[in-house]
mmCIF file of C-alpha atoms in Angstrom:
data_model
loop_
_atom_site.group_PDB
_atom_site.id
_atom_site.type_symbol
_atom_site.label_atom_id
_atom_site.label_comp_id
_atom_site.label_asym_id
_atom_site.label_seq_id
_atom_site.Cartn_x
_atom_site.Cartn_y
_atom_site.Cartn_z
ATOM 1 C CA MET A 1 149.409 -4.149 -55.705
ATOM 2 C CA ALA A 2 152.666 -4.285 -57.643
ATOM 3 C CA ASN A 3 153.742 -7.777 -58.766
ATOM 4 C CA LYS A 4 156.865 -8.810 -56.919
ATOM 5 C CA ASN A 5 157.872 -11.264 -59.599
ATOM 6 C CA LYS A 6 159.399 -9.348 -62.510
ATOM 7 C CA ASN A 7 159.339 -12.337 -64.709
ATOM 8 C CA VAL A 8 155.528 -12.523 -64.663
ATOM 9 C CA LYS A 9 153.241 -9.840 -66.018
ATOM 10 C CA VAL A 10 149.445 -10.149 -65.768
ATOM 11 C CA ASN A 11 146.994 -8.364 -68.037
ATOM 12 C CA ALA A 12 143.270 -8.678 -67.562
ATOM 13 C CA SER A 13 140.700 -8.549 -70.424
ATOM 14 C CA THR A 14 137.088 -9.172 -70.726
ATOM 15 C CA LYS A 15 137.749 -12.395 -72.607
ATOM 16 C CA GLY A 16 140.248 -13.866 -70.185
ATOM 17 C CA ILE A 17 143.516 -13.349 -68.401
ATOM 18 C CA LYS A 18 146.677 -12.938 -70.468
ATOM 19 C CA VAL A 19 149.867 -14.090 -68.788
ATOM 20 C CA LYS A 20 153.170 -12.911 -70.329
ATOM 21 C CA VAL A 21 156.243 -14.716 -69.122
ATOM 22 C CA LYS A 22 159.919 -13.958 -69.770
ATOM 23 C CA GLY A 23 160.919 -14.467 -73.401
ATOM 24 C CA GLY A 24 157.841 -12.680 -74.807
ATOM 25 C CA LYS A 25 155.572 -15.658 -74.922
ATOM 26 C CA SER A 26 152.015 -15.225 -73.650
ATOM 27 C CA LYS A 27 149.068 -17.335 -73.007
ATOM 28 C CA THR A 28 145.429 -16.322 -72.464
ATOM 29 C CA ILE A 29 143.496 -18.289 -69.854
ATOM 30 C CA LYS A 30 139.854 -17.951 -70.843
ATOM 31 C CA TYR A 31 137.063 -17.921 -68.227
ATOM 32 C CA SER A 32 133.272 -18.113 -68.409
ATOM 33 C CA SER A 33 130.860 -15.712 -66.771
ATOM 34 C CA LYS A 34 128.791 -18.852 -65.882
ATOM 35 C CA LEU A 35 131.623 -20.026 -63.748
ATOM 36 C CA PHE A 36 131.777 -16.859 -61.812
ATOM 37 C CA ILE A 37 128.033 -16.927 -61.240
ATOM 38 C CA ALA A 38 128.210 -20.499 -59.964
ATOM 39 C CA VAL A 39 131.052 -19.662 -57.587
ATOM 40 C CA ALA A 40 129.122 -16.606 -56.331
ATOM 41 C CA VAL A 41 125.996 -18.784 -55.758
ATOM 42 C CA VAL A 42 128.067 -21.353 -53.818
ATOM 43 C CA VAL A 43 129.552 -18.619 -51.647
ATOM 44 C CA LEU A 44 126.193 -17.054 -51.017
ATOM 45 C CA LEU A 45 124.780 -20.508 -50.000
ATOM 46 C CA VAL A 46 127.594 -21.200 -47.646
ATOM 47 C CA VAL A 47 127.324 -17.734 -45.960
ATOM 48 C CA THR A 48 123.580 -18.176 -45.632
ATOM 49 C CA ALA A 49 123.976 -21.642 -44.093
ATOM 50 C CA VAL A 50 126.511 -20.290 -41.557
ATOM 51 C CA LEU A 51 124.276 -17.401 -40.555
ATOM 52 C CA VAL A 52 121.242 -19.711 -40.217
ATOM 53 C CA PHE A 53 123.314 -22.094 -38.102
ATOM 54 C CA ARG A 54 124.823 -19.265 -36.071
ATOM 55 C CA PHE A 55 121.525 -17.449 -35.157
ATOM 56 C CA GLY A 56 118.991 -20.262 -35.630
ATOM 57 C CA PHE A 57 120.703 -22.855 -33.510
ATOM 58 C CA PRO A 58 122.851 -20.933 -30.940
ATOM 59 C CA ASP A 59 123.581 -23.890 -28.638
ATOM 60 C CA GLN A 60 124.831 -26.085 -31.488
ATOM 61 C CA TRP A 61 126.935 -23.142 -32.759
ATOM 62 C CA LYS A 62 128.595 -22.842 -29.335
ATOM 63 C CA ARG A 63 129.496 -26.494 -29.372
ATOM 64 C CA PHE A 64 130.826 -26.276 -32.927
ATOM 65 C CA VAL A 65 133.003 -23.264 -32.022
ATOM 66 C CA ALA A 66 134.252 -24.968 -28.873
ATOM 67 C CA ILE A 67 135.470 -27.856 -31.043
ATOM 68 C CA PHE A 68 137.475 -25.811 -33.511
ATOM 69 C CA ALA A 69 138.481 -22.857 -31.414
ATOM 70 C CA PRO A 70 140.481 -23.639 -28.239
ATOM 71 C CA PRO A 71 139.830 -21.441 -25.347
ATOM 72 C CA GLY A 72 141.509 -17.989 -25.352
ATOM 73 C CA ILE A 73 141.853 -15.449 -22.571
ATOM 74 C CA ALA A 74 141.504 -11.723 -23.147
ATOM 75 C CA GLY A 75 143.537 -9.093 -21.333
ATOM 76 C CA ASN A 76 146.035 -9.252 -18.477
ATOM 77 C CA PRO A 77 145.137 -9.995 -14.842
ATOM 78 C CA GLU A 78 145.044 -7.247 -12.244
ATOM 79 C CA GLY A 79 145.888 -9.561 -9.374
ATOM 80 C CA ASP A 80 146.783 -13.095 -8.498
ATOM 81 C CA LEU A 81 144.529 -16.236 -8.595
ATOM 82 C CA ALA A 82 143.837 -18.278 -5.433
ATOM 83 C CA VAL A 83 141.827 -21.534 -5.393
ATOM 84 C CA HIS A 84 140.844 -22.791 -1.902
ATOM 85 C CA PHE A 85 140.022 -26.556 -1.671
ATOM 86 C CA LEU A 86 138.354 -26.750 1.702
ATOM 87 C CA ASP A 87 138.737 -29.686 3.990
ATOM 88 C CA VAL A 88 135.108 -30.712 4.251
ATOM 89 C CA GLY A 89 135.648 -34.414 4.642
ATOM 90 C CA GLN A 90 134.032 -36.647 2.088
ATOM 91 C CA GLY A 91 132.740 -33.779 -0.028
ATOM 92 C CA ASP A 92 133.644 -30.848 -2.112
ATOM 93 C CA CYS A 93 133.725 -27.031 -1.476
ATOM 94 C CA ILE A 94 135.991 -24.877 -3.604
ATOM 95 C CA ILE A 95 136.266 -21.103 -3.228
ATOM 96 C CA ILE A 96 138.026 -19.145 -6.025
ATOM 97 C CA GLN A 97 139.354 -15.622 -5.623
ATOM 98 C CA LEU A 98 139.672 -14.269 -9.110
ATOM 99 C CA PRO A 99 142.237 -11.613 -10.265
ATOM 100 C CA ASP A 100 139.742 -8.820 -10.753
ATOM 101 C CA GLY A 101 138.353 -9.086 -7.203
ATOM 102 C CA LYS A 102 135.427 -11.372 -8.058
ATOM 103 C CA ASN A 103 134.673 -14.634 -6.226
ATOM 104 C CA ALA A 104 133.357 -17.959 -7.306
ATOM 105 C CA ILE A 105 132.321 -21.130 -5.389
ATOM 106 C CA ILE A 106 132.032 -24.678 -6.686
ATOM 107 C CA ASP A 107 129.829 -26.939 -4.511
ATOM 108 C CA ALA A 108 129.480 -26.654 -0.720
ATOM 109 C CA GLY A 109 128.890 -30.035 0.898
ATOM 110 C CA GLY A 110 130.728 -32.304 3.324
ATOM 111 C CA ASP A 111 130.377 -35.596 5.012
ATOM 112 C CA ALA A 112 132.342 -38.029 7.261
ATOM 113 C CA LYS A 113 135.442 -36.842 9.131
ATOM 114 C CA ASN A 114 137.731 -34.033 8.132
ATOM 115 C CA THR A 115 141.187 -33.455 9.661
ATOM 116 C CA THR A 116 140.022 -31.267 12.500
ATOM 117 C CA GLY A 117 136.649 -32.803 13.411
ATOM 118 C CA GLU A 118 134.969 -29.526 12.842
ATOM 119 C CA ARG A 119 131.451 -29.328 11.369
ATOM 120 C CA CYS A 120 131.816 -28.893 7.628
ATOM 121 C CA GLU A 121 129.178 -26.169 7.478
ATOM 122 C CA ASP A 122 131.068 -24.111 10.144
ATOM 123 C CA ARG A 123 134.321 -24.701 8.229
ATOM 124 C CA ILE A 124 132.760 -23.175 4.996
ATOM 125 C CA VAL A 125 131.299 -20.235 6.856
ATOM 126 C CA GLU A 126 134.538 -19.523 8.690
ATOM 127 C CA ASN A 127 136.524 -19.581 5.392
ATOM 128 C CA ILE A 128 134.019 -17.187 3.785
ATOM 129 C CA ASP A 129 134.381 -14.774 6.825
ATOM 130 C CA GLU A 130 138.177 -15.062 6.819
ATOM 131 C CA LEU A 131 138.347 -14.231 3.156
ATOM 132 C CA LYS A 132 135.917 -11.306 3.789
ATOM 133 C CA ILE A 133 133.614 -12.421 1.003
ATOM 134 C CA LYS A 134 130.170 -10.756 0.899
ATOM 135 C CA THR A 135 129.365 -11.585 -2.697
ATOM 136 C CA PHE A 136 129.904 -14.574 -4.974
ATOM 137 C CA ASP A 137 129.679 -13.459 -8.579
ATOM 138 C CA TYR A 138 129.519 -17.117 -9.717
ATOM 139 C CA MET A 139 128.181 -20.250 -8.033
ATOM 140 C CA PHE A 140 128.400 -23.706 -9.565
ATOM 141 C CA LEU A 141 126.660 -26.810 -8.287
ATOM 142 C CA SER A 142 128.161 -29.821 -10.081
ATOM 143 C CA HIS A 143 125.368 -32.294 -9.211
ATOM 144 C CA THR A 144 122.770 -33.041 -6.655
ATOM 145 C CA ASP A 145 124.593 -35.376 -4.119
ATOM 146 C CA ALA A 146 124.433 -34.239 -0.489
ATOM 147 C CA ASP A 147 128.211 -34.110 -0.111
ATOM 148 C CA HIS A 148 128.207 -31.345 -2.801
ATOM 149 C CA VAL A 149 124.875 -29.516 -2.188
ATOM 150 C CA ASP A 150 124.369 -29.768 1.580
ATOM 151 C CA TYR A 151 125.325 -26.269 2.560
ATOM 152 C CA MET A 152 124.798 -24.390 -0.715
ATOM 153 C CA ASP A 153 121.600 -22.931 0.832
ATOM 154 C CA THR A 154 123.753 -21.647 3.784
ATOM 155 C CA VAL A 155 126.053 -19.894 1.345
ATOM 156 C CA LEU A 156 123.060 -18.409 -0.531
ATOM 157 C CA GLU A 157 121.582 -17.090 2.703
ATOM 158 C CA LYS A 158 124.879 -15.681 3.926
ATOM 159 C CA CYS A 159 126.166 -14.090 0.667
ATOM 160 C CA ASP A 160 124.686 -12.363 -2.387
ATOM 161 C CA VAL A 161 125.141 -14.655 -5.370
ATOM 162 C CA LYS A 162 124.841 -13.047 -8.773
ATOM 163 C CA ASN A 163 125.109 -15.975 -11.234
ATOM 164 C CA ILE A 164 124.146 -19.552 -10.458
ATOM 165 C CA TYR A 165 124.889 -22.643 -12.568
ATOM 166 C CA ARG A 166 122.957 -25.717 -11.521
ATOM 167 C CA PRO A 167 121.961 -29.223 -12.645
ATOM 168 C CA ALA A 168 118.769 -29.446 -14.785
ATOM 169 C CA PHE A 169 117.247 -32.131 -12.553
ATOM 170 C CA ASN A 170 114.101 -30.915 -10.914
ATOM 171 C CA SER A 171 113.751 -30.757 -7.140
ATOM 172 C CA LYS A 172 110.525 -32.058 -5.539
ATOM 173 C CA SER A 173 109.055 -28.586 -5.263
ATOM 174 C CA GLU A 174 109.777 -27.889 -8.908
ATOM 175 C CA LYS A 175 108.129 -31.108 -9.951
ATOM 176 C CA GLU A 176 105.004 -30.155 -7.937
ATOM 177 C CA ALA A 177 104.971 -26.805 -9.752
ATOM 178 C CA GLY A 178 105.333 -28.493 -13.131
ATOM 179 C CA VAL A 179 108.694 -27.010 -13.993
ATOM 180 C CA ASN A 180 110.397 -28.632 -17.042
ATOM 181 C CA PRO A 181 108.374 -31.890 -16.699
ATOM 182 C CA GLN A 182 110.632 -33.542 -19.297
ATOM 183 C CA TYR A 183 113.451 -33.731 -16.720
ATOM 184 C CA GLY A 184 113.892 -36.297 -13.988
ATOM 185 C CA THR A 185 113.478 -35.293 -10.377
ATOM 186 C CA VAL A 186 115.887 -35.704 -7.476
ATOM 187 C CA GLN A 187 113.716 -35.953 -4.459
ATOM 188 C CA THR A 188 116.291 -35.255 -1.628
ATOM 189 C CA GLU A 189 115.655 -32.528 0.947
ATOM 190 C CA THR A 190 119.107 -31.021 0.555
ATOM 191 C CA TYR A 191 118.689 -30.414 -3.163
ATOM 192 C CA ASN A 192 115.253 -29.027 -2.597
ATOM 193 C CA ASN A 193 116.579 -26.587 -0.005
ATOM 194 C CA PHE A 194 119.163 -25.413 -2.515
ATOM 195 C CA VAL A 195 116.556 -24.891 -5.247
ATOM 196 C CA LEU A 196 114.323 -22.869 -2.872
ATOM 197 C CA ALA A 197 117.284 -20.769 -1.815
ATOM 198 C CA VAL A 198 118.132 -20.061 -5.472
ATOM 199 C CA LYS A 199 114.529 -19.071 -6.121
ATOM 200 C CA ASN A 200 114.714 -16.688 -3.167
ATOM 201 C CA GLU A 201 117.995 -15.200 -4.532
ATOM 202 C CA VAL A 202 116.363 -14.578 -7.825
ATOM 203 C CA LYS A 203 113.575 -12.788 -6.075
ATOM 204 C CA GLU A 204 115.714 -10.719 -3.758
ATOM 205 C CA ILE A 205 118.641 -9.636 -5.861
ATOM 206 C CA GLY A 206 117.815 -10.707 -9.355
ATOM 207 C CA ALA A 207 120.327 -13.561 -9.538
ATOM 208 C CA LYS A 208 120.677 -15.169 -12.975
ATOM 209 C CA VAL A 209 120.309 -18.960 -13.248
ATOM 210 C CA LYS A 210 121.605 -21.260 -15.971
ATOM 211 C CA LEU A 211 121.374 -25.033 -16.282
ATOM 212 C CA ASN A 212 124.417 -27.152 -16.773
ATOM 213 C CA ILE A 213 123.513 -28.198 -20.298
ATOM 214 C CA GLY A 214 125.984 -28.021 -23.230
ATOM 215 C CA TYR A 215 128.843 -25.532 -23.493
ATOM 216 C CA ASP A 216 128.961 -22.091 -21.852
ATOM 217 C CA LYS A 217 131.646 -19.660 -20.892
ATOM 218 C CA ILE A 218 132.464 -16.712 -18.576
ATOM 219 C CA GLU A 219 135.058 -14.210 -19.616
ATOM 220 C CA GLY A 220 136.837 -11.881 -17.161
ATOM 221 C CA GLU A 221 139.841 -9.606 -17.419
ATOM 222 C CA GLY A 222 142.773 -12.018 -17.505
ATOM 223 C CA TYR A 223 140.704 -15.191 -16.825
ATOM 224 C CA ARG A 224 138.044 -17.376 -18.370
ATOM 225 C CA PHE A 225 135.698 -20.213 -17.319
ATOM 226 C CA ASP A 226 134.854 -22.771 -20.020
ATOM 227 C CA ILE A 227 131.892 -24.849 -18.807
ATOM 228 C CA TYR A 228 131.599 -28.202 -20.591
ATOM 229 C CA GLY A 229 128.205 -29.502 -19.632
ATOM 230 C CA VAL A 230 126.576 -32.732 -20.676
ATOM 231 C CA GLN A 231 123.885 -32.950 -23.270
ATOM 232 C CA GLU A 232 120.215 -32.489 -22.324
ATOM 233 C CA GLU A 233 119.404 -36.196 -22.882
ATOM 234 C CA TRP A 234 121.156 -37.033 -19.596
ATOM 235 C CA TYR A 235 118.522 -35.142 -17.666
ATOM 236 C CA LEU A 236 115.515 -36.530 -19.511
ATOM 237 C CA LYS A 237 113.076 -38.892 -17.746
ATOM 238 C CA SER A 238 112.844 -40.912 -20.876
ATOM 239 C CA LYS A 239 116.532 -41.526 -20.601
ATOM 240 C CA VAL A 240 117.444 -41.783 -16.943
ATOM 241 C CA GLY A 241 114.134 -42.198 -15.198
ATOM 242 C CA ASP A 242 112.620 -40.232 -12.416
ATOM 243 C CA GLY A 243 112.856 -39.970 -8.590
ATOM 244 C CA ASP A 244 114.136 -43.210 -7.093
ATOM 245 C CA GLN A 245 114.534 -44.727 -10.563
ATOM 246 C CA ILE A 246 117.537 -42.508 -11.232
ATOM 247 C CA ASP A 247 120.681 -44.428 -10.612
ATOM 248 C CA ALA A 248 123.421 -42.821 -8.484
ATOM 249 C CA LYS A 249 125.809 -42.943 -11.468
ATOM 250 C CA GLU A 250 123.372 -40.921 -13.627
ATOM 251 C CA LYS A 251 123.279 -38.244 -11.008
ATOM 252 C CA ASN A 252 127.077 -38.057 -10.834
ATOM 253 C CA LYS A 253 127.785 -38.221 -14.558
ATOM 254 C CA VAL A 254 126.074 -34.822 -15.283
ATOM 255 C CA SER A 255 128.978 -33.042 -13.429
ATOM 256 C CA PRO A 256 130.201 -30.410 -15.890
ATOM 257 C CA MET A 257 133.901 -30.068 -16.567
ATOM 258 C CA ILE A 258 134.732 -26.497 -15.553
ATOM 259 C CA LEU A 259 137.963 -25.145 -16.966
ATOM 260 C CA LEU A 260 139.482 -22.069 -15.336
ATOM 261 C CA SER A 261 142.244 -20.340 -17.410
ATOM 262 C CA TYR A 262 144.398 -17.595 -15.970
ATOM 263 C CA ASN A 263 146.397 -15.390 -18.363
ATOM 264 C CA SER A 264 149.632 -14.679 -16.469
ATOM 265 C CA GLU A 265 152.379 -12.472 -17.937
ATOM 266 C CA ASN A 266 154.412 -15.508 -19.027
ATOM 267 C CA ASP A 267 151.978 -18.394 -19.604
ATOM 268 C CA VAL A 268 148.310 -19.399 -19.386
ATOM 269 C CA ARG A 269 147.632 -21.521 -16.344
ATOM 270 C CA ARG A 270 144.659 -23.917 -16.437
ATOM 271 C CA ILE A 271 142.711 -25.784 -13.782
ATOM 272 C CA MET A 272 140.036 -28.460 -14.441
ATOM 273 C CA PHE A 273 137.265 -28.944 -11.941
ATOM 274 C CA THR A 274 135.299 -32.255 -12.372
ATOM 275 C CA GLY A 275 132.717 -32.764 -9.778
ATOM 276 C CA ASP A 276 131.990 -36.476 -9.446
ATOM 277 C CA ALA A 277 132.791 -37.383 -13.008
ATOM 278 C CA GLU A 278 134.511 -40.781 -13.627
ATOM 279 C CA GLY A 279 135.812 -42.701 -16.581
ATOM 280 C CA LYS A 280 134.676 -46.018 -18.144
ATOM 281 C CA GLY A 281 133.524 -48.557 -15.637
ATOM 282 C CA GLY A 282 132.171 -45.743 -13.398
ATOM 283 C CA ASN A 283 129.593 -43.116 -14.311
ATOM 284 C CA ASN A 284 131.319 -42.276 -17.639
ATOM 285 C CA GLY A 285 131.201 -38.523 -17.140
ATOM 286 C CA GLU A 286 134.796 -38.078 -18.241
ATOM 287 C CA ASN A 287 133.995 -39.912 -21.507
ATOM 288 C CA LEU A 288 130.976 -37.717 -22.210
ATOM 289 C CA PHE A 289 133.471 -34.778 -22.162
ATOM 290 C CA LEU A 290 136.134 -36.667 -24.213
ATOM 291 C CA ASN A 291 133.758 -37.818 -26.799
ATOM 292 C CA HIS A 292 131.882 -34.497 -27.336
ATOM 293 C CA TYR A 293 134.456 -31.784 -26.909
ATOM 294 C CA ASN A 294 137.682 -31.609 -28.945
ATOM 295 C CA ASP A 295 139.368 -28.571 -27.452
ATOM 296 C CA LYS A 296 143.151 -28.979 -27.207
ATOM 297 C CA ILE A 297 143.579 -28.427 -23.433
ATOM 298 C CA ASP A 298 146.872 -28.736 -21.531
ATOM 299 C CA ILE A 299 146.123 -28.111 -17.823
ATOM 300 C CA ASP A 300 148.283 -27.489 -14.855
ATOM 301 C CA LEU A 301 146.001 -28.742 -12.079
ATOM 302 C CA LEU A 302 143.347 -31.396 -12.066
ATOM 303 C CA LYS A 303 140.673 -31.628 -9.292
ATOM 304 C CA VAL A 304 140.176 -35.373 -9.404
ATOM 305 C CA GLY A 305 136.615 -36.528 -9.814
ATOM 306 C CA HIS A 306 134.560 -38.397 -7.217
ATOM 307 C CA HIS A 307 137.075 -38.188 -4.423
ATOM 308 C CA GLY A 308 139.552 -40.513 -6.206
ATOM 309 C CA SER A 309 137.221 -43.375 -6.908
ATOM 310 C CA GLU A 310 138.367 -46.527 -8.732
ATOM 311 C CA SER A 311 137.257 -45.100 -12.159
ATOM 312 C CA SER A 312 138.294 -41.487 -11.651
ATOM 313 C CA ALA A 313 141.125 -39.851 -13.585
ATOM 314 C CA SER A 314 141.161 -42.555 -16.357
ATOM 315 C CA ASP A 315 144.133 -42.975 -18.514
ATOM 316 C CA GLU A 316 142.366 -41.391 -21.501
ATOM 317 C CA PHE A 317 141.338 -38.369 -19.411
ATOM 318 C CA LEU A 318 144.942 -37.836 -18.088
ATOM 319 C CA LYS A 319 146.418 -38.024 -21.556
ATOM 320 C CA ARG A 320 143.946 -35.518 -22.943
ATOM 321 C CA LEU A 321 144.623 -33.015 -20.127
ATOM 322 C CA ASP A 322 148.210 -33.715 -19.201
ATOM 323 C CA PRO A 323 148.146 -32.258 -15.633
ATOM 324 C CA GLU A 324 151.261 -31.489 -13.545
ATOM 325 C CA TYR A 325 149.339 -31.392 -10.238
ATOM 326 C CA ALA A 326 146.229 -33.034 -8.809
ATOM 327 C CA VAL A 327 144.025 -32.416 -5.736
ATOM 328 C CA ILE A 328 141.616 -34.956 -4.211
ATOM 329 C CA SER A 329 138.965 -33.766 -1.804
ATOM 330 C CA VAL A 330 138.399 -36.766 0.455
ATOM 331 C CA GLY A 331 137.364 -37.608 3.995
ATOM 332 C CA VAL A 332 139.551 -39.209 6.627
ATOM 333 C CA GLU A 333 138.564 -42.909 7.177
ATOM 334 C CA ASN A 334 135.568 -42.567 4.817
ATOM 335 C CA SER A 335 133.261 -45.616 4.287
ATOM 336 C CA HIS A 336 133.792 -45.528 0.572
ATOM 337 C CA LYS A 337 137.514 -46.338 0.884
ATOM 338 C CA HIS A 338 138.378 -43.376 -1.194
ATOM 339 C CA PRO A 339 140.872 -42.637 -2.711
ATOM 340 C CA ARG A 340 141.095 -46.010 -4.371
ATOM 341 C CA GLN A 341 144.520 -47.456 -5.078
ATOM 342 C CA GLU A 342 143.746 -47.812 -8.805
ATOM 343 C CA CYS A 343 143.258 -44.050 -9.124
ATOM 344 C CA LEU A 344 146.380 -43.336 -7.045
ATOM 345 C CA ASP A 345 148.437 -45.648 -9.258
ATOM 346 C CA ARG A 346 147.272 -43.957 -12.382
ATOM 347 C CA LEU A 347 148.338 -40.558 -11.028
ATOM 348 C CA ALA A 348 151.621 -41.873 -9.712
ATOM 349 C CA TYR A 349 152.673 -43.679 -12.862
ATOM 350 C CA TYR A 350 151.301 -41.336 -15.469
ATOM 351 C CA GLN A 351 153.963 -40.370 -17.977
ATOM 352 C CA ASP A 352 153.573 -37.251 -20.133
ATOM 353 C CA GLY A 353 154.874 -36.755 -23.688
ATOM 354 C CA LYS A 354 158.190 -35.480 -22.387
ATOM 355 C CA GLY A 355 158.903 -38.605 -20.454
ATOM 356 C CA GLN A 356 158.241 -37.084 -17.054
ATOM 357 C CA LYS A 357 156.629 -39.496 -14.666
ATOM 358 C CA GLY A 358 153.970 -38.982 -12.009
ATOM 359 C CA ILE A 359 151.492 -36.190 -11.121
ATOM 360 C CA GLU A 360 152.215 -34.330 -7.835
ATOM 361 C CA LEU A 361 149.170 -35.120 -5.583
ATOM 362 C CA TYR A 362 147.598 -33.167 -2.657
ATOM 363 C CA MET A 363 144.663 -34.594 -0.616
ATOM 364 C CA THR A 364 142.579 -32.833 1.959
ATOM 365 C CA LYS A 365 142.738 -35.886 4.258
ATOM 366 C CA ASP A 366 146.492 -35.387 4.495
ATOM 367 C CA TYR A 367 146.845 -31.543 4.160
ATOM 368 C CA GLY A 368 143.581 -30.068 5.413
ATOM 369 C CA ASP A 369 142.615 -26.956 3.435
ATOM 370 C CA ILE A 370 144.743 -26.702 0.258
ATOM 371 C CA ILE A 371 145.241 -23.307 -1.412
ATOM 372 C CA PHE A 372 146.589 -23.201 -4.983
ATOM 373 C CA ARG A 373 148.000 -19.864 -6.028
ATOM 374 C CA VAL A 374 149.133 -18.403 -9.280
ATOM 375 C CA ASN A 375 150.763 -14.984 -9.385
ATOM 376 C CA LYS A 376 150.915 -12.566 -12.266
ATOM 377 C CA ALA A 377 154.253 -13.962 -13.398
ATOM 378 C CA GLY A 378 152.617 -17.473 -13.689
ATOM 379 C CA VAL A 379 154.430 -18.901 -10.725
ATOM 380 C CA MET A 380 152.370 -21.628 -9.070
ATOM 381 C CA SER A 381 152.481 -22.549 -5.344
ATOM 382 C CA PHE A 382 150.587 -24.456 -2.666
ATOM 383 C CA ASP A 383 149.745 -23.538 0.822
ATOM 384 C CA THR A 384 148.265 -26.146 3.235
ATOM 385 C CA ASP A 385 146.931 -26.298 6.774
ATOM 386 C CA ILE A 386 149.055 -29.405 7.502
ATOM 387 C CA LYS A 387 152.641 -29.430 6.398
ATOM 388 C CA ALA A 388 154.070 -32.549 4.766
ATOM 389 C CA ALA A 389 155.921 -34.901 7.094
#
């Protein structure tokens, strides 16, 4: 390559590098072959260490990459994105229509009253039928509570499900079979029904199953899921106990943070799903994410954890994610008194770095089913069953 600086001329020799500058003066910078050998050895050791880390410890490598490489989305979307937050009372069920025609579902439970008084299971089935969904390409169960898992077996019986992401806690049938004896067991009938339905789906259509441990990702054309799971220790019997010994907070805190990114023509839109994760003072699931993952994430919509409990959507969590909108899936007149005022105040008084105050909030107890849409131009909109007064 030609040297662009005409005042500097470089000549190489076997004894050193001679640098001639304007005015005729020159200086030879001597080097040692031992130095080059030492540098080569260091480079070789670094490359070897990286390769050993990459292929010898794949899970740790994924977490390392997640810290230093913020999520990117390949390609442009073929269609729009639609996220349906179903009104299932005091529970969660979220159906996602992806831009390439694929479908995903996060949780399928429900409890207490919804806005119509309809059985939550019927409401889920009716929505699947209305959307003409025969196959879910991705199913996520955030954790084992009945208000999230109750009707997952119904969905598995009704639709083909290709990829299933589930908690690592054993069901009672898995414990009896000696599956992963190091993990604690959740003894509920609803969770066991889900696990048996998953087992049947694997047998019938070859569904793939992954446990919600550590970081994982799903890449589609124009969209991407980044799945920020908790570390394995939070499922171990030695850490959280077994059966009735497992505290309710320990069951909730394993909810993975699931980030969905949509690559519109003008901007990347991001949605964070949180299951029943809370901040400090609650189950601490938000802080497990904050302390372990350093991705620079600026989201548009936050699905608030644990139905808007007192400790959900902590100040630290909101500052990290900086959402513009929030959705709370919560039952009418529920016995938990959700959403709690402390959570609502944090959302209402949150102030972003630009000085804008407040996060626009939608709740299923007020609006019924809530549909969040993003078109190919990146324009965001909400459709609801019940219009605002």
